[in-house]
PDB file of C-alpha atoms and ligand atoms in Angstrom:
ATOM      1  CA  MET U  37     139.616 272.628 -59.693  1.00 56.00           C
ATOM      2  CA  SER U  38     137.203 275.595 -60.268  1.00 55.00           C
ATOM      3  CA  VAL U  39     138.787 279.035 -61.073  1.00 58.00           C
ATOM      4  CA  PRO U  40     136.727 281.996 -59.786  1.00 64.00           C
ATOM      5  CA  ASP U  41     136.207 284.926 -61.884  1.00 65.00           C
ATOM      6  CA  LEU U  42     138.530 287.354 -60.348  1.00 67.00           C
ATOM      7  CA  ALA U  43     138.670 289.665 -63.278  1.00 69.00           C
ATOM      8  CA  GLY U  44     139.343 293.165 -61.918  1.00 71.00           C
ATOM      9  CA  ALA U  45     139.103 291.880 -58.329  1.00 77.00           C
ATOM     10  CA  GLU U  46     141.668 293.200 -55.783  1.00 88.00           C
ATOM     11  CA  GLU U  47     140.306 291.279 -52.880  1.00 92.00           C
ATOM     12  CA  VAL U  48     137.855 288.361 -52.414  1.00 95.00           C
ATOM     13  CA  GLU U  49     135.992 287.139 -49.286  1.00 96.00           C
ATOM     14  CA  ILE U  50     136.515 283.502 -48.587  1.00 97.00           C
ATOM     15  CA  GLU U  51     134.809 281.033 -46.358  1.00 98.00           C
ATOM     16  CA  THR U  52     136.975 278.040 -45.828  1.00 98.00           C
ATOM     17  CA  THR U  53     137.861 275.286 -43.315  1.00 98.00           C
ATOM     18  CA  VAL U  54     141.501 274.998 -42.479  1.00 98.00           C
ATOM     19  CA  ASN U  55     142.648 272.026 -40.170  1.00 98.00           C
ATOM     20  CA  GLY U  56     138.919 271.737 -39.135  1.00 97.00           C
ATOM     21  CA  ARG U  57     138.624 275.392 -38.180  1.00 97.00           C
ATOM     22  CA  PRO U  58     135.946 277.344 -39.993  1.00 98.00           C
ATOM     23  CA  LEU U  59     137.418 280.740 -41.405  1.00 97.00           C
ATOM     24  CA  ARG U  60     136.286 283.813 -43.217  1.00 97.00           C
ATOM     25  CA  ARG U  61     138.866 286.120 -44.568  1.00 96.00           C
ATOM     26  CA  ARG U  62     139.331 288.695 -47.139  1.00 96.00           C
ATOM     27  CA  VAL U  63     142.339 287.765 -49.373  1.00 97.00           C
ATOM     28  CA  ASP U  64     144.248 289.543 -52.045  1.00 96.00           C
ATOM     29  CA  ALA U  65     142.695 287.787 -55.420  1.00 95.00           C
ATOM     30  CA  ARG U  66     146.288 286.875 -56.408  1.00 95.00           C
ATOM     31  CA  GLN U  67     147.709 285.405 -53.163  1.00 97.00           C
ATOM     32  CA  HIS U  68     148.657 281.852 -53.278  1.00 97.00           C
ATOM     33  CA  LEU U  69     147.334 279.475 -50.815  1.00 98.00           C
ATOM     34  CA  ALA U  70     150.870 278.599 -49.550  1.00 98.00           C
ATOM     35  CA  ASP U  71     151.288 282.370 -48.675  1.00 98.00           C
ATOM     36  CA  PHE U  72     147.993 282.511 -47.267  1.00 98.00           C
ATOM     37  CA  LEU U  73     148.723 279.660 -44.915  1.00 98.00           C
ATOM     38  CA  ARG U  74     152.203 280.872 -44.105  1.00 98.00           C
ATOM     39  CA  GLN U  75     151.641 284.564 -43.716  1.00 97.00           C
ATOM     40  CA  ASP U  76     148.067 285.071 -42.835  1.00 97.00           C
ATOM     41  CA  LEU U  77     147.691 282.118 -40.706  1.00 98.00           C
ATOM     42  CA  GLU U  78     151.030 281.213 -39.665  1.00 98.00           C
ATOM     43  CA  LEU U  79     150.995 277.690 -40.723  1.00 98.00           C
ATOM     44  CA  THR U  80     154.710 277.649 -41.762  1.00 98.00           C
ATOM     45  CA  GLY U  81     155.020 273.943 -42.115  1.00 98.00           C
ATOM     46  CA  THR U  82     153.752 274.292 -45.559  1.00 98.00           C
ATOM     47  CA  HIS U  83     157.063 275.037 -47.350  1.00 98.00           C
ATOM     48  CA  LEU U  84     158.012 277.085 -50.433  1.00 98.00           C
ATOM     49  CA  GLY U  85     160.634 275.711 -52.945  1.00 97.00           C
ATOM     50  CA  CYS U  86     160.472 276.236 -56.442  1.00 98.00           C
ATOM     51  CA  GLU U  87     157.051 278.006 -56.527  1.00 97.00           C
ATOM     52  CA  HIS U  88     156.566 276.826 -59.861  1.00 96.00           C
ATOM     53  CA  GLY U  89     154.754 273.402 -59.201  1.00 97.00           C
ATOM     54  CA  VAL U  90     157.627 271.190 -59.399  1.00 98.00           C
ATOM     55  CA  CYS U  91     159.060 270.296 -55.960  1.00 98.00           C
ATOM     56  CA  GLY U  92     156.126 269.322 -53.911  1.00 98.00           C
ATOM     57  CA  ALA U  93     157.273 271.352 -50.871  1.00 98.00           C
ATOM     58  CA  CYS U  94     154.133 273.220 -50.785  1.00 98.00           C
ATOM     59  CA  THR U  95     151.852 270.145 -50.577  1.00 98.00           C
ATOM     60  CA  VAL U  96     148.571 270.289 -48.712  1.00 98.00           C
ATOM     61  CA  LEU U  97     145.363 268.500 -48.769  1.00 98.00           C
ATOM     62  CA  LEU U  98     142.400 269.991 -50.525  1.00 98.00           C
ATOM     63  CA  ASP U  99     139.059 268.183 -49.834  1.00 98.00           C
ATOM     64  CA  GLY U 100     141.403 265.321 -48.944  1.00 96.00           C
ATOM     65  CA  ARG U 101     143.505 265.162 -52.038  1.00 97.00           C
ATOM     66  CA  VAL U 102     147.061 266.524 -52.631  1.00 98.00           C
ATOM     67  CA  ALA U 103     147.409 269.910 -54.074  1.00 98.00           C
ATOM     68  CA  ARG U 104     150.097 272.388 -54.675  1.00 98.00           C
ATOM     69  CA  GLY U 105     149.814 275.414 -52.287  1.00 98.00           C
ATOM     70  CA  CYS U 106     151.917 277.545 -54.947  1.00 98.00           C
ATOM     71  CA  LEU U 107     149.637 276.879 -57.772  1.00 98.00           C
ATOM     72  CA  THR U 108     146.507 277.412 -55.869  1.00 98.00           C
ATOM     73  CA  LEU U 109     144.847 280.700 -55.225  1.00 97.00           C
ATOM     74  CA  ALA U 110     143.673 281.293 -51.734  1.00 98.00           C
ATOM     75  CA  ALA U 111     140.669 282.489 -53.330  1.00 97.00           C
ATOM     76  CA  GLN U 112     140.175 278.988 -54.810  1.00 97.00           C
ATOM     77  CA  ILE U 113     139.643 277.384 -51.284  1.00 98.00           C
ATOM     78  CA  SER U 114     136.495 278.926 -50.553  1.00 97.00           C
ATOM     79  CA  GLY U 115     133.899 276.372 -49.693  1.00 97.00           C
ATOM     80  CA  ARG U 116     136.532 273.806 -49.483  1.00 98.00           C
ATOM     81  CA  ARG U 117     138.692 271.983 -46.638  1.00 98.00           C
ATOM     82  CA  VAL U 118     142.421 272.449 -46.438  1.00 98.00           C
ATOM     83  CA  ASP U 119     144.480 270.223 -44.268  1.00 98.00           C
ATOM     84  CA  THR U 120     147.988 271.134 -43.509  1.00 98.00           C
ATOM     85  CA  ILE U 121     150.799 269.170 -41.817  1.00 98.00           C
ATOM     86  CA  GLU U 122     150.008 270.935 -38.813  1.00 98.00           C
ATOM     87  CA  GLY U 123     146.421 269.864 -38.379  1.00 98.00           C
ATOM     88  CA  LEU U 124     147.220 266.338 -39.433  1.00 97.00           C
ATOM     89  CA  SER U 125     150.404 266.052 -37.085  1.00 97.00           C
ATOM     90  CA  GLU U 126     148.001 267.357 -34.178  1.00 97.00           C
ATOM     91  CA  SER U 127     145.174 264.996 -34.808  1.00 97.00           C
ATOM     92  CA  GLY U 128     147.515 262.116 -34.662  1.00 97.00           C
ATOM     93  CA  ALA U 129     146.755 261.241 -38.361  1.00 97.00           C
ATOM     94  CA  LEU U 130     150.258 261.125 -39.537  1.00 97.00           C
ATOM     95  CA  ALA U 131     151.541 259.210 -36.294  1.00 97.00           C
ATOM     96  CA  GLU U 132     152.420 256.094 -38.124  1.00 97.00           C
ATOM     97  CA  LEU U 133     153.810 257.485 -41.182  1.00 98.00           C
ATOM     98  CA  GLN U 134     155.986 259.968 -38.864  1.00 98.00           C
ATOM     99  CA  ARG U 135     157.061 256.936 -36.870  1.00 98.00           C
ATOM    100  CA  ALA U 136     158.256 255.169 -39.997  1.00 98.00           C
ATOM    101  CA  PHE U 137     160.033 258.159 -41.343  1.00 98.00           C
ATOM    102  CA  ILE U 138     161.988 258.540 -38.233  1.00 97.00           C
ATOM    103  CA  GLU U 139     162.773 254.753 -37.649  1.00 97.00           C
ATOM    104  CA  ARG U 140     164.289 254.692 -41.428  1.00 96.00           C
ATOM    105  CA  ASN U 141     165.757 258.042 -41.429  1.00 96.00           C
ATOM    106  CA  ALA U 142     163.441 259.276 -44.163  1.00 97.00           C
ATOM    107  CA  ALA U 143     163.798 262.744 -43.183  1.00 96.00           C
ATOM    108  CA  GLN U 144     167.244 264.580 -43.021  1.00 95.00           C
ATOM    109  CA  CYS U 145     166.945 268.359 -43.547  1.00 97.00           C
ATOM    110  CA  GLY U 146     163.253 267.876 -43.357  1.00 96.00           C
ATOM    111  CA  PHE U 147     162.347 270.589 -45.974  1.00 98.00           C
ATOM    112  CA  CYS U 148     160.553 268.068 -48.066  1.00 98.00           C
ATOM    113  CA  SER U 149     159.123 266.255 -45.323  1.00 98.00           C
ATOM    114  CA  SER U 150     155.637 267.848 -44.754  1.00 98.00           C
ATOM    115  CA  GLY U 151     154.790 267.546 -48.395  1.00 98.00           C
ATOM    116  CA  MET U 152     156.280 264.034 -48.324  1.00 98.00           C
ATOM    117  CA  LEU U 153     154.131 263.001 -45.483  1.00 98.00           C
ATOM    118  CA  LEU U 154     150.609 264.393 -46.871  1.00 98.00           C
ATOM    119  CA  THR U 155     151.344 262.820 -50.357  1.00 98.00           C
ATOM    120  CA  ALA U 156     152.269 259.290 -48.802  1.00 98.00           C
ATOM    121  CA  TYR U 157     149.124 260.080 -46.343  1.00 98.00           C
ATOM    122  CA  GLU U 158     146.779 260.178 -49.419  1.00 97.00           C
ATOM    123  CA  LEU U 159     148.506 257.011 -50.641  1.00 96.00           C
ATOM    124  CA  VAL U 160     148.201 255.048 -47.595  1.00 96.00           C
ATOM    125  CA  SER U 161     144.599 256.078 -46.872  1.00 94.00           C
ATOM    126  CA  SER U 162     143.624 254.843 -50.300  1.00 90.00           C
ATOM    127  CA  GLY U 163     143.805 251.398 -48.869  1.00 87.00           C
ATOM    128  CA  GLU U 164     145.112 250.184 -52.248  1.00 86.00           C
ATOM    129  CA  THR U 165     147.699 247.196 -52.711  1.00 86.00           C
ATOM    130  CA  VAL U 166     150.670 249.151 -53.806  1.00 93.00           C
ATOM    131  CA  SER U 167     154.164 247.961 -54.985  1.00 95.00           C
ATOM    132  CA  ARG U 168     157.343 249.707 -54.357  1.00 96.00           C
ATOM    133  CA  ALA U 169     157.258 251.005 -58.074  1.00 97.00           C
ATOM    134  CA  ASP U 170     153.679 252.278 -57.257  1.00 97.00           C
ATOM    135  CA  ILE U 171     155.071 254.159 -54.156  1.00 98.00           C
ATOM    136  CA  ARG U 172     157.812 255.611 -56.528  1.00 98.00           C
ATOM    137  CA  ALA U 173     155.366 256.806 -59.009  1.00 98.00           C
ATOM    138  CA  PHE U 174     152.802 258.233 -56.531  1.00 97.00           C
ATOM    139  CA  MET U 175     155.480 260.195 -54.754  1.00 98.00           C
ATOM    140  CA  SER U 176     157.463 261.288 -57.948  1.00 97.00           C
ATOM    141  CA  GLY U 177     155.925 264.751 -57.447  1.00 97.00           C
ATOM    142  CA  ASN U 178     157.627 265.483 -54.342  1.00 98.00           C
ATOM    143  CA  LEU U 179     161.459 266.216 -54.607  1.00 98.00           C
ATOM    144  CA  CYS U 180     164.125 265.466 -51.881  1.00 98.00           C
ATOM    145  CA  ARG U 181     167.661 266.801 -51.942  1.00 96.00           C
ATOM    146  CA  CYS U 182     168.970 264.573 -49.114  1.00 96.00           C
ATOM    147  CA  THR U 183     167.688 260.906 -48.796  1.00 95.00           C
ATOM    148  CA  GLY U 184     168.031 259.549 -52.091  1.00 94.00           C
ATOM    149  CA  TYR U 185     164.373 258.526 -51.898  1.00 97.00           C
ATOM    150  CA  HIS U 186     165.191 254.876 -50.879  1.00 97.00           C
ATOM    151  CA  ALA U 187     164.497 255.446 -47.072  1.00 98.00           C
ATOM    152  CA  ILE U 188     161.338 257.522 -48.030  1.00 98.00           C
ATOM    153  CA  VAL U 189     160.032 254.509 -50.127  1.00 98.00           C
ATOM    154  CA  ASP U 190     161.047 251.981 -47.280  1.00 97.00           C
ATOM    155  CA  ALA U 191     159.105 253.987 -44.634  1.00 98.00           C
ATOM    156  CA  ILE U 192     155.943 253.989 -46.709  1.00 97.00           C
ATOM    157  CA  ALA U 193     156.264 250.478 -47.667  1.00 96.00           C
ATOM    158  CA  ALA U 194     156.313 249.565 -43.884  1.00 96.00           C
ATOM    159  CA  VAL U 195     153.233 251.536 -43.251  1.00 96.00           C
ATOM    160  CA  VAL U 196     151.337 249.928 -46.337  1.00 94.00           C
ATOM    161  CA  ALA U 197     152.743 246.537 -44.923  1.00 92.00           C
ATOM    162  CA  ALA U 198     151.551 247.298 -41.322  1.00 91.00           C
ATOM    163  CA  ARG U 199     148.019 247.927 -42.878  1.00 87.00           C
ATOM    164  CA  ASN U 200     147.857 245.092 -45.063  1.00 80.00           C
ATOM    165  CA  GLY U 201     148.561 242.615 -42.288  1.00 77.00           C
ATOM    166  CA  GLY U 202     152.529 242.209 -42.883  1.00 66.00           C
ATOM    167  CA  ALA U 203     152.263 241.849 -46.711  1.00 64.00           C
ATOM    168  CA  ARG U 204     155.612 244.078 -47.617  1.00 66.00           C
ATOM    169  CA  PRO U 205     155.442 245.885 -51.087  1.00 64.00           C
TER     170      PRO U 205
HETATM  171  S1  FES K 150     156.777 275.273 -54.120  1.00 93.74           S
HETATM  172 FE1  FES K 150     155.088 274.385 -54.796  1.00 93.74          FE
HETATM  173  S2  FES K 150     155.747 272.918 -56.112  1.00 93.74           S
HETATM  174 FE2  FES K 150     157.522 273.586 -55.404  1.00 93.74          FE
HETATM  175  S1  FES K 151     165.060 265.512 -46.277  1.00 93.74           S
HETATM  176 FE1  FES K 151     166.166 267.224 -47.074  1.00 93.74          FE
HETATM  177  S2  FES K 151     165.222 267.739 -49.052  1.00 93.74           S
HETATM  178 FE2  FES K 151     164.256 265.761 -48.324  1.00 93.74          FE
END
C-alpha cells in the first residue's frame, strides 16, 4: 500500500469511491479509515475493537482485498475503491454468506460479523478449492469472542461447497 507524503500536512484532499459512490473530501491527515467511514460517512457497520490491527473488526475491502480500517489512513484511499459491509449487503453480494451465517448460528453478538463476512467474501470470491484448514487459516486474522469459530467455518464451507457443486471441504 502506498503511503502518501504527509509530512507537515494537517489535512489532505482525497478522491475515492466508497460503496460505488464517488466522493471528494478533505480529511485530517492522521485520521484512520475506520474513523472516516464511521464518523464522516456514518458507515458504522465497520467496527473498532483493538485499534491495533489484531482483531479484524475494522475489516473493509480496498480495491477488492481485505484491509484493516484501523491501520489504514483515510488519506491512503485516494484514487482507490472501498467497499464496506453496508455496500456489499445492499448489493446482495453477501447474501449467500449471510444466509449461511444465520442458518449455522455463526453470528451471536455480531460484533465480529462484518469483518468475518468481508474476509470470507474475499475467500469464496477467489473461486479456489479450499479445505477447512484453508478456511481457518484465511480467517485467522478475524477474532470472535462468542462462537468458538466452528460455526463460522461451517458456514463458509457450506458456501464454498455450493459454489463447487456440492463438494464440501
Ligand atoms: S480494530 Fe482494527 S484490527 Fe482490531
Ligand atoms: S459473534 Fe460475538 S464476537 Fe463474534
